[in-house]
Amino acid sequence: MPHAPRPLSPRKGFFITLEGPEGSGKSSQGRWLVRRLRRAGYAVVGLRDPGSTNLGRALRRILLHRKEDMSALMEALLFIGARVQLVEEHIQPALEQGKIVVCDRFHDSTVAYQGFGAGLDVNWLDALGRRAIRDITPTLTLLLDLPTEQGFKRLRHSHDRMERKTRAFHRSVRQGYLQLAKREPKRFMIINAAQPASQVRAQLEEVVLKYLKCKSFSLVTSH
Ligand code: TMP
């Protein structure tokens, strides 16, 4: 019998994820949100999936920069593997300590990119990915949405392996995200990322601070 991972212990913290297609600006908005919440006195851990563990960084290099063709399933399993490590090393301990975790991408990215984008069975992939991370689910997911063409116009650097996929692939990713948001309207908040960055920041601030105020989470503060 394979060893089944034990379920996670009940959580005290607050888990926020930022999701979105290429060029949505979610990484810089996420960094800003971490600083804003710290200024408001919360203890916040800012993470990136994949990338905030040593193994995650190694897998990220393979996933984004190797030249060989990679099957969608291999891609999905590597992203999921990196996430398992991130949950064990950082997310679970921080939430157990009652901290806020702000994570740039998470499980929804795998469903959007390798499921809706690359064509793996969405329900199967969703179930697999959730089991691997022991059903840890964000409390709030901020989906920074914008049309594919607009997102690509904003990318200045040379494109990585995922960004080089066809525009049709990326349009399916965007539509996939919108479907995920429709399925879980209580968890997802869609933010129009085509607005100027200052307006996106104002909306993020309003949504997140209001959310934290009205839910009585036992969060720790930084002082
Ligand atoms: P990032 O640059 O926003 O951190 O994302 C890295 C790229 O990897 C981006 O193109 C989205 C893609 N990706 C997936 O395809 N599946 C996943 O599970 C994750 C987390 C990212």
Short mmCIF file of C-alpha atoms and ligand atoms in Angstrom, two decimals:
data_model
loop_
_atom_site.label_atom_id
_atom_site.label_comp_id
_atom_site.label_asym_id
_atom_site.label_seq_id
_atom_site.Cartn_x
_atom_site.Cartn_y
_atom_site.Cartn_z
CA MET A 1 0.00 0.00 0.00
CA PRO A 2 1.48 3.37 -0.90
CA HIS A 3 1.89 5.73 1.99
CA ALA A 4 -0.89 8.34 1.82
CA PRO A 5 0.12 11.79 3.03
CA ARG A 6 -1.58 12.83 6.24
CA PRO A 7 -4.07 15.70 5.97
CA LEU A 8 -2.79 19.07 7.05
CA SER A 9 -3.59 20.24 10.53
CA PRO A 10 -6.23 22.99 10.86
CA ARG A 11 -4.91 26.34 9.75
CA LYS A 12 -4.83 29.60 11.57
CA GLY A 13 -3.26 31.90 8.98
CA PHE A 14 -4.57 33.42 5.80
CA PHE A 15 -3.51 32.17 2.39
CA ILE A 16 -3.67 34.57 -0.56
CA THR A 17 -2.62 33.63 -4.09
CA LEU A 18 -2.11 35.83 -7.13
CA GLU A 19 -2.89 34.31 -10.50
CA GLY A 20 -3.03 35.58 -14.03
CA PRO A 21 -1.85 35.23 -17.61
CA GLU A 22 1.46 36.54 -18.97
CA GLY A 23 2.02 40.27 -18.57
CA SER A 24 -0.71 40.72 -15.96
CA GLY A 25 1.76 42.38 -13.58
CA LYS A 26 0.88 40.02 -10.74
CA SER A 27 4.48 39.56 -9.54
CA SER A 28 5.13 43.24 -8.94
CA GLN A 29 1.62 43.74 -7.58
CA GLY A 30 2.21 40.77 -5.26
CA ARG A 31 5.46 42.26 -3.94
CA TRP A 32 3.65 45.54 -3.36
CA LEU A 33 0.83 43.75 -1.51
CA VAL A 34 3.34 42.05 0.81
CA ARG A 35 4.87 45.44 1.69
CA ARG A 36 1.43 47.02 2.17
CA LEU A 37 0.25 44.28 4.53
CA ARG A 38 3.48 44.48 6.52
CA ARG A 39 2.96 48.24 6.85
CA ALA A 40 -0.50 47.49 8.19
CA GLY A 41 1.21 45.42 10.91
CA TYR A 42 0.62 41.86 9.70
CA ALA A 43 3.26 39.14 9.70
CA VAL A 44 3.48 38.23 6.01
CA VAL A 45 5.47 35.66 4.06
CA GLY A 46 5.85 36.41 0.33
CA LEU A 47 6.50 33.40 -1.91
CA ARG A 48 6.76 32.47 -5.57
CA ASP A 49 5.62 29.16 -7.09
CA PRO A 50 7.90 27.73 -8.37
CA GLY A 51 10.97 29.45 -6.98
CA SER A 52 10.96 29.98 -3.23
CA THR A 53 12.83 26.78 -2.33
CA ASN A 54 16.20 25.52 -3.61
CA LEU A 55 14.54 22.60 -5.38
CA GLY A 56 11.82 24.89 -6.73
CA ARG A 57 14.46 27.19 -8.23
CA ALA A 58 16.19 24.22 -9.89
CA LEU A 59 12.89 22.96 -11.32
CA ARG A 60 11.98 26.47 -12.47
CA ARG A 61 15.19 26.65 -14.50
CA ILE A 62 14.34 23.32 -16.18
CA LEU A 63 10.71 24.29 -16.79
CA LEU A 64 11.37 27.73 -18.20
CA HIS A 65 14.78 27.47 -19.82
CA ARG A 66 15.50 23.94 -21.11
CA LYS A 67 15.46 23.75 -24.89
CA GLU A 68 14.14 20.16 -25.23
CA ASP A 69 10.48 19.45 -25.90
CA MET A 70 8.68 18.54 -22.71
CA SER A 71 5.37 16.68 -22.51
CA ALA A 72 2.49 18.46 -20.80
CA LEU A 73 2.35 15.71 -18.17
CA MET A 74 6.05 16.05 -17.35
CA GLU A 75 5.57 19.80 -17.08
CA ALA A 76 2.57 19.36 -14.77
CA LEU A 77 4.39 16.89 -12.54
CA LEU A 78 7.43 19.13 -12.19
CA PHE A 79 5.29 22.15 -11.30
CA ILE A 80 3.36 20.02 -8.79
CA GLY A 81 6.60 18.60 -7.35
CA ALA A 82 8.01 22.08 -6.80
CA ARG A 83 4.75 23.05 -5.09
CA VAL A 84 4.82 20.06 -2.72
CA GLN A 85 8.22 21.24 -1.51
CA LEU A 86 6.99 24.84 -1.18
CA VAL A 87 4.01 23.75 0.93
CA GLU A 88 6.16 21.60 3.23
CA GLU A 89 9.01 24.09 3.62
CA HIS A 90 7.18 27.40 3.80
CA ILE A 91 3.41 27.52 3.36
CA GLN A 92 2.25 25.06 5.99
CA PRO A 93 4.64 26.28 8.72
CA ALA A 94 3.74 29.94 8.08
CA LEU A 95 -0.01 29.25 8.18
CA GLU A 96 0.34 27.19 11.33
CA GLN A 97 2.07 30.16 12.91
CA GLY A 98 -0.95 32.33 12.02
CA LYS A 99 0.86 34.34 9.35
CA ILE A 100 -0.46 35.68 6.06
CA VAL A 101 1.04 33.91 3.05
CA VAL A 102 1.01 35.75 -0.28
CA CYS A 103 2.00 33.39 -3.07
CA ASP A 104 2.68 34.38 -6.68
CA ARG A 105 0.93 31.50 -8.53
CA PHE A 106 -0.20 28.16 -7.06
CA HIS A 107 -2.26 25.10 -8.01
CA ASP A 108 -4.66 27.10 -10.25
CA SER A 109 -1.71 27.85 -12.57
CA THR A 110 -1.22 24.14 -13.24
CA VAL A 111 -4.91 23.67 -14.02
CA ALA A 112 -4.97 26.78 -16.24
CA TYR A 113 -1.69 26.16 -18.14
CA GLN A 114 -1.26 22.38 -18.27
CA GLY A 115 -5.03 21.66 -18.16
CA PHE A 116 -6.91 24.32 -20.12
CA GLY A 117 -3.80 25.43 -22.08
CA ALA A 118 -1.97 22.19 -22.87
CA GLY A 119 -5.03 19.91 -22.89
CA LEU A 120 -4.50 17.56 -19.93
CA ASP A 121 -7.81 16.44 -18.45
CA VAL A 122 -8.76 19.33 -16.20
CA ASN A 123 -10.67 17.37 -13.54
CA TRP A 124 -8.01 14.67 -13.32
CA LEU A 125 -5.21 17.22 -13.08
CA ASP A 126 -7.11 19.27 -10.52
CA ALA A 127 -7.64 16.20 -8.31
CA LEU A 128 -4.02 15.04 -8.69
CA GLY A 129 -2.60 18.46 -7.91
CA ARG A 130 -4.84 18.96 -4.88
CA ARG A 131 -4.01 15.55 -3.43
CA ALA A 132 -0.29 16.17 -3.82
CA ILE A 133 -0.51 19.32 -1.72
CA ARG A 134 -2.93 17.71 0.72
CA ASP A 135 -5.84 19.90 -0.33
CA ILE A 136 -4.30 23.07 0.95
CA THR A 137 -6.46 25.74 -0.72
CA PRO A 138 -6.03 29.50 -0.77
CA THR A 139 -8.59 31.48 1.20
CA LEU A 140 -8.50 34.24 -1.41
CA THR A 141 -7.26 34.13 -5.01
CA LEU A 142 -6.70 37.41 -6.81
CA LEU A 143 -6.99 36.82 -10.54
CA LEU A 144 -5.32 39.63 -12.48
CA ASP A 145 -7.06 39.31 -15.80
CA LEU A 146 -6.26 40.92 -19.13
CA PRO A 147 -6.53 40.04 -22.84
CA THR A 148 -3.68 37.88 -24.16
CA GLU A 149 -2.45 40.39 -26.78
CA GLN A 150 -2.30 43.18 -24.23
CA GLY A 151 -0.32 40.99 -21.83
CA PHE A 152 2.25 40.10 -24.49
CA LYS A 153 2.73 43.75 -25.45
CA ARG A 154 3.88 44.37 -21.87
CA LEU A 155 6.58 41.66 -21.88
CA ARG A 156 9.92 43.33 -22.45
CA HIS A 157 12.45 40.56 -21.77
CA SER A 158 13.22 37.68 -24.16
CA HIS A 159 10.52 35.05 -23.91
CA ASP A 160 10.93 31.89 -21.79
CA ARG A 161 9.73 28.39 -22.74
CA MET A 162 6.18 28.96 -21.49
CA GLU A 163 5.86 32.42 -23.03
CA ARG A 164 6.98 31.03 -26.40
CA LYS A 165 3.89 28.80 -26.61
CA THR A 166 1.27 29.86 -29.19
CA ARG A 167 -1.13 32.72 -28.63
CA ALA A 168 -3.96 30.17 -28.94
CA PHE A 169 -2.44 28.31 -25.95
CA HIS A 170 -2.31 31.51 -23.92
CA ARG A 171 -5.87 32.48 -24.87
CA SER A 172 -7.03 29.07 -23.58
CA VAL A 173 -5.09 29.68 -20.34
CA ARG A 174 -6.93 32.98 -19.85
CA GLN A 175 -10.32 31.42 -20.57
CA GLY A 176 -9.41 28.58 -18.20
CA TYR A 177 -8.71 31.01 -15.39
CA LEU A 178 -12.05 32.71 -15.97
CA GLN A 179 -13.80 29.34 -15.78
CA LEU A 180 -12.01 28.49 -12.55
CA ALA A 181 -13.14 31.83 -11.12
CA LYS A 182 -16.72 31.07 -12.15
CA ARG A 183 -16.56 27.68 -10.45
CA GLU A 184 -15.36 29.13 -7.14
CA PRO A 185 -16.75 32.66 -6.96
CA LYS A 186 -16.25 32.87 -3.18
CA ARG A 187 -12.50 32.24 -3.42
CA PHE A 188 -11.70 34.17 -6.60
CA MET A 189 -11.68 37.91 -7.00
CA ILE A 190 -11.18 39.05 -10.60
CA ILE A 191 -9.21 42.26 -11.00
CA ASN A 192 -8.96 44.07 -14.31
CA ALA A 193 -5.20 44.13 -14.91
CA ALA A 194 -5.57 46.25 -18.05
CA GLN A 195 -6.07 49.29 -15.77
CA PRO A 196 -3.07 51.45 -14.82
CA ALA A 197 -0.91 49.78 -12.12
CA SER A 198 -1.92 52.40 -9.52
CA GLN A 199 -5.59 51.51 -9.93
CA VAL A 200 -4.84 47.79 -9.70
CA ARG A 201 -2.92 48.46 -6.46
CA ALA A 202 -5.81 50.50 -5.02
CA GLN A 203 -8.24 47.70 -5.80
CA LEU A 204 -5.97 45.02 -4.32
CA GLU A 205 -5.56 47.08 -1.18
CA GLU A 206 -9.29 47.61 -0.80
CA VAL A 207 -10.21 43.98 -1.45
CA VAL A 208 -7.57 42.41 0.78
CA LEU A 209 -7.79 44.77 3.75
CA LYS A 210 -11.59 44.59 3.73
CA TYR A 211 -11.43 40.79 3.54
CA LEU A 212 -9.00 40.58 6.45
CA LYS A 213 -11.15 42.91 8.53
CA CYS A 214 -14.42 41.07 8.05
CA LYS A 215 -13.01 37.55 8.57
CA SER A 216 -11.88 37.05 12.12
CA PHE A 217 -8.65 35.14 11.48
CA SER A 218 -6.27 34.71 14.39
CA LEU A 219 -3.39 36.37 12.58
CA VAL A 220 -0.14 37.32 14.21
CA THR A 221 1.14 40.84 13.80
CA SER A 222 4.73 41.86 13.24
CA HIS A 223 4.96 43.90 16.42
P1 TMP B 1 5.93 33.34 -13.45
O1 TMP B 1 6.97 33.94 -14.32
O2 TMP B 1 4.64 34.10 -13.39
O3 TMP B 1 6.47 32.99 -12.11
O4 TMP B 1 5.48 31.95 -14.09
C1 TMP B 1 6.33 31.09 -14.70
C2 TMP B 1 5.68 30.47 -15.91
O5 TMP B 1 5.30 29.12 -15.60
C3 TMP B 1 4.44 31.15 -16.45
O6 TMP B 1 4.51 31.11 -17.86
C4 TMP B 1 3.32 30.27 -15.98
C5 TMP B 1 3.96 28.90 -15.95
N1 TMP B 1 3.37 27.94 -15.00
C6 TMP B 1 2.73 26.81 -15.47
O7 TMP B 1 2.66 26.59 -16.68
N2 TMP B 1 2.22 25.93 -14.57
C7 TMP B 1 2.30 26.12 -13.22
O8 TMP B 1 1.83 25.29 -12.43
C8 TMP B 1 2.97 27.30 -12.74
C9 TMP B 1 3.09 27.54 -11.27
C10 TMP B 1 3.48 28.18 -13.66
#
